[in-house]
Amino acid sequence: QEIIKARVGQGKYRQKLLEECPYCPFTLVTDERLLIASHIKPWSKANNKEKTDPKNGIMLPPTYDRLFDRGFISFDDNKRLMVSPWFSPLNQRRLGIFNGKVIDKLPLDNKRKKYLKYHRENIFKGS
């Protein structure tokens, strides 16, 4: 039951993630109605433990969630943004995102770094 709730962005997964980071690290938006509990290692690739692990998540609004989910953005271990060359420079400027931009408010610890390594190697659309 908890796994089903985590899949639809409800339950303990979302609540624990909101406790760790109650805002979007890009926009600092705090309205829970506008934030998605984004999985770093995708639901379809995660085991049951990873699906409900709040360290496998970041709170993002829909636009950034979609960019992250589709591999157009990721993060390195120093909170620097990685932007795919497949994401247009025009839209990068519109959103104010660029390679190397430090996202200070990104919640980052060793467990989340492990998930982000997976994201960079398997989801991110690099060069």
PDB file of C-alpha atoms in Angstrom:
ATOM      1  CA  GLN A   1       0.000   0.000   0.000  1.00  0.00           C
ATOM      2  CA  GLU A   2       2.848   2.400   0.863  1.00  0.00           C
ATOM      3  CA  ILE A   3       4.482   1.756  -2.515  1.00  0.00           C
ATOM      4  CA  ILE A   4       1.233   2.544  -4.320  1.00  0.00           C
ATOM      5  CA  LYS A   5       0.904   5.806  -2.369  1.00  0.00           C
ATOM      6  CA  ALA A   6       4.520   6.716  -3.137  1.00  0.00           C
ATOM      7  CA  ARG A   7       3.863   6.190  -6.854  1.00  0.00           C
ATOM      8  CA  VAL A   8       1.063   8.750  -6.885  1.00  0.00           C
ATOM      9  CA  GLY A   9       3.084  11.215  -4.799  1.00  0.00           C
ATOM     10  CA  GLN A  10       1.320  10.625  -1.525  1.00  0.00           C
ATOM     11  CA  GLY A  11       2.102   8.870   1.706  1.00  0.00           C
ATOM     12  CA  LYS A  12       5.240   8.729   3.788  1.00  0.00           C
ATOM     13  CA  TYR A  13       7.632   9.176   0.857  1.00  0.00           C
ATOM     14  CA  ARG A  14       6.284  12.613  -0.022  1.00  0.00           C
ATOM     15  CA  GLN A  15       5.917  13.650   3.626  1.00  0.00           C
ATOM     16  CA  LYS A  16       9.481  12.648   4.536  1.00  0.00           C
ATOM     17  CA  LEU A  17      10.821  14.386   1.449  1.00  0.00           C
ATOM     18  CA  LEU A  18       8.902  17.560   2.345  1.00  0.00           C
ATOM     19  CA  GLU A  19      10.356  17.413   5.875  1.00  0.00           C
ATOM     20  CA  GLU A  20      13.884  17.285   4.443  1.00  0.00           C
ATOM     21  CA  CYS A  21      13.304  19.939   1.810  1.00  0.00           C
ATOM     22  CA  PRO A  22       9.984  21.802   2.006  1.00  0.00           C
ATOM     23  CA  TYR A  23      10.751  23.904  -1.088  1.00  0.00           C
ATOM     24  CA  CYS A  24      12.006  23.767  -4.637  1.00  0.00           C
ATOM     25  CA  PRO A  25      15.806  24.285  -4.625  1.00  0.00           C
ATOM     26  CA  PHE A  26      15.537  26.368  -7.834  1.00  0.00           C
ATOM     27  CA  THR A  27      12.609  28.671  -7.099  1.00  0.00           C
ATOM     28  CA  LEU A  28      12.259  28.306  -3.298  1.00  0.00           C
ATOM     29  CA  VAL A  29       8.496  27.839  -3.838  1.00  0.00           C
ATOM     30  CA  THR A  30       7.054  26.307  -0.654  1.00  0.00           C
ATOM     31  CA  ASP A  31       3.431  25.737  -1.642  1.00  0.00           C
ATOM     32  CA  GLU A  32       3.049  21.943  -1.406  1.00  0.00           C
ATOM     33  CA  ARG A  33       0.284  22.046  -4.013  1.00  0.00           C
ATOM     34  CA  LEU A  34       2.841  23.214  -6.580  1.00  0.00           C
ATOM     35  CA  LEU A  35       5.587  20.721  -5.740  1.00  0.00           C
ATOM     36  CA  ILE A  36       6.136  17.229  -7.075  1.00  0.00           C
ATOM     37  CA  ALA A  37       8.057  14.595  -5.119  1.00  0.00           C
ATOM     38  CA  SER A  38      10.404  13.749  -7.999  1.00  0.00           C
ATOM     39  CA  HIS A  39      12.233  10.440  -7.913  1.00  0.00           C
ATOM     40  CA  ILE A  40      15.931  10.676  -8.793  1.00  0.00           C
ATOM     41  CA  LYS A  41      16.251   7.014  -9.731  1.00  0.00           C
ATOM     42  CA  PRO A  42      13.067   6.500 -11.721  1.00  0.00           C
ATOM     43  CA  TRP A  43      10.184   4.542 -10.263  1.00  0.00           C
ATOM     44  CA  SER A  44      10.424   1.984 -13.076  1.00  0.00           C
ATOM     45  CA  LYS A  45      14.102   1.276 -12.297  1.00  0.00           C
ATOM     46  CA  ALA A  46      13.956   1.450  -8.485  1.00  0.00           C
ATOM     47  CA  ASN A  47      13.483  -1.485  -6.147  1.00  0.00           C
ATOM     48  CA  ASN A  48      10.773  -1.318  -3.470  1.00  0.00           C
ATOM     49  CA  LYS A  49      13.127   0.220  -0.880  1.00  0.00           C
ATOM     50  CA  GLU A  50      14.353   2.879  -3.323  1.00  0.00           C
ATOM     51  CA  LYS A  51      10.782   3.743  -4.363  1.00  0.00           C
ATOM     52  CA  THR A  52       9.937   4.876  -0.828  1.00  0.00           C
ATOM     53  CA  ASP A  53      13.370   6.255   0.182  1.00  0.00           C
ATOM     54  CA  PRO A  54      13.097  10.057   0.569  1.00  0.00           C
ATOM     55  CA  LYS A  55      16.816  10.295  -0.300  1.00  0.00           C
ATOM     56  CA  ASN A  56      15.733   9.195  -3.790  1.00  0.00           C
ATOM     57  CA  GLY A  57      13.851  12.414  -4.289  1.00  0.00           C
ATOM     58  CA  ILE A  58      13.826  16.164  -4.767  1.00  0.00           C
ATOM     59  CA  MET A  59      10.830  18.486  -4.497  1.00  0.00           C
ATOM     60  CA  LEU A  60      10.342  20.272  -7.814  1.00  0.00           C
ATOM     61  CA  PRO A  61       7.591  22.266  -9.530  1.00  0.00           C
ATOM     62  CA  PRO A  62       6.197  20.718 -12.730  1.00  0.00           C
ATOM     63  CA  THR A  63       8.535  22.388 -15.259  1.00  0.00           C
ATOM     64  CA  TYR A  64      11.713  21.418 -13.425  1.00  0.00           C
ATOM     65  CA  ASP A  65      10.289  17.980 -12.609  1.00  0.00           C
ATOM     66  CA  ARG A  66       9.732  17.336 -16.311  1.00  0.00           C
ATOM     67  CA  LEU A  67      13.230  18.556 -17.228  1.00  0.00           C
ATOM     68  CA  PHE A  68      14.774  16.335 -14.544  1.00  0.00           C
ATOM     69  CA  ASP A  69      12.577  13.324 -15.308  1.00  0.00           C
ATOM     70  CA  ARG A  70      13.350  13.504 -19.041  1.00  0.00           C
ATOM     71  CA  GLY A  71      17.105  13.910 -18.475  1.00  0.00           C
ATOM     72  CA  PHE A  72      17.458  17.510 -19.631  1.00  0.00           C
ATOM     73  CA  ILE A  73      18.959  18.545 -16.291  1.00  0.00           C
ATOM     74  CA  SER A  74      20.902  16.804 -13.536  1.00  0.00           C
ATOM     75  CA  PHE A  75      23.307  17.745 -10.736  1.00  0.00           C
ATOM     76  CA  ASP A  76      26.913  16.961  -9.934  1.00  0.00           C
ATOM     77  CA  ASP A  77      28.183  16.155  -6.435  1.00  0.00           C
ATOM     78  CA  ASN A  78      28.915  19.834  -5.762  1.00  0.00           C
ATOM     79  CA  LYS A  79      25.365  21.080  -6.357  1.00  0.00           C
ATOM     80  CA  ARG A  80      26.258  22.324  -9.827  1.00  0.00           C
ATOM     81  CA  LEU A  81      23.558  22.102 -12.447  1.00  0.00           C
ATOM     82  CA  MET A  82      24.174  20.050 -15.551  1.00  0.00           C
ATOM     83  CA  VAL A  83      22.111  21.057 -18.596  1.00  0.00           C
ATOM     84  CA  SER A  84      21.763  18.762 -21.575  1.00  0.00           C
ATOM     85  CA  PRO A  85      22.843  20.105 -24.960  1.00  0.00           C
ATOM     86  CA  TRP A  86      19.469  18.765 -26.152  1.00  0.00           C
ATOM     87  CA  PHE A  87      17.695  21.515 -24.164  1.00  0.00           C
ATOM     88  CA  SER A  88      17.532  24.690 -26.242  1.00  0.00           C
ATOM     89  CA  PRO A  89      19.706  27.661 -25.271  1.00  0.00           C
ATOM     90  CA  LEU A  90      16.657  29.925 -25.679  1.00  0.00           C
ATOM     91  CA  ASN A  91      14.699  27.992 -23.059  1.00  0.00           C
ATOM     92  CA  GLN A  92      17.734  27.792 -20.807  1.00  0.00           C
ATOM     93  CA  ARG A  93      17.898  31.604 -20.853  1.00  0.00           C
ATOM     94  CA  ARG A  94      14.154  31.885 -20.259  1.00  0.00           C
ATOM     95  CA  LEU A  95      14.443  29.705 -17.148  1.00  0.00           C
ATOM     96  CA  GLY A  96      17.751  31.220 -16.037  1.00  0.00           C
ATOM     97  CA  ILE A  97      19.489  27.857 -15.954  1.00  0.00           C
ATOM     98  CA  PHE A  98      22.942  27.040 -17.289  1.00  0.00           C
ATOM     99  CA  ASN A  99      25.717  24.499 -16.903  1.00  0.00           C
ATOM    100  CA  GLY A 100      27.668  24.977 -13.712  1.00  0.00           C
ATOM    101  CA  LYS A 101      25.062  27.101 -11.943  1.00  0.00           C
ATOM    102  CA  VAL A 102      25.259  26.245  -8.245  1.00  0.00           C
ATOM    103  CA  ILE A 103      21.901  25.303  -6.732  1.00  0.00           C
ATOM    104  CA  ASP A 104      22.743  26.131  -3.110  1.00  0.00           C
ATOM    105  CA  LYS A 105      19.453  24.867  -1.681  1.00  0.00           C
ATOM    106  CA  LEU A 106      19.710  21.421  -3.277  1.00  0.00           C
ATOM    107  CA  PRO A 107      19.530  18.904  -0.413  1.00  0.00           C
ATOM    108  CA  LEU A 108      22.626  16.773  -0.892  1.00  0.00           C
ATOM    109  CA  ASP A 109      24.127  14.013   1.231  1.00  0.00           C
ATOM    110  CA  ASN A 110      25.963  10.776   0.440  1.00  0.00           C
ATOM    111  CA  LYS A 111      22.789   8.752  -0.215  1.00  0.00           C
ATOM    112  CA  ARG A 112      21.336  11.364  -2.543  1.00  0.00           C
ATOM    113  CA  LYS A 113      24.713  11.599  -4.315  1.00  0.00           C
ATOM    114  CA  LYS A 114      24.482   7.862  -5.036  1.00  0.00           C
ATOM    115  CA  TYR A 115      21.047   8.307  -6.611  1.00  0.00           C
ATOM    116  CA  LEU A 116      22.230  11.333  -8.582  1.00  0.00           C
ATOM    117  CA  LYS A 117      25.176   9.315  -9.918  1.00  0.00           C
ATOM    118  CA  TYR A 118      22.631   6.846 -11.291  1.00  0.00           C
ATOM    119  CA  HIS A 119      20.625   9.738 -12.784  1.00  0.00           C
ATOM    120  CA  ARG A 120      23.699  11.245 -14.488  1.00  0.00           C
ATOM    121  CA  GLU A 121      24.809   7.889 -15.901  1.00  0.00           C
ATOM    122  CA  ASN A 122      21.420   6.541 -16.998  1.00  0.00           C
ATOM    123  CA  ILE A 123      18.878   9.364 -17.378  1.00  0.00           C
ATOM    124  CA  PHE A 124      20.776  12.585 -18.161  1.00  0.00           C
ATOM    125  CA  LYS A 125      21.079  13.322 -21.868  1.00  0.00           C
ATOM    126  CA  GLY A 126      24.723  14.390 -22.014  1.00  0.00           C
ATOM    127  CA  SER A 127      26.734  15.128 -25.126  1.00  0.00           C
TER     128      SER A 127
END
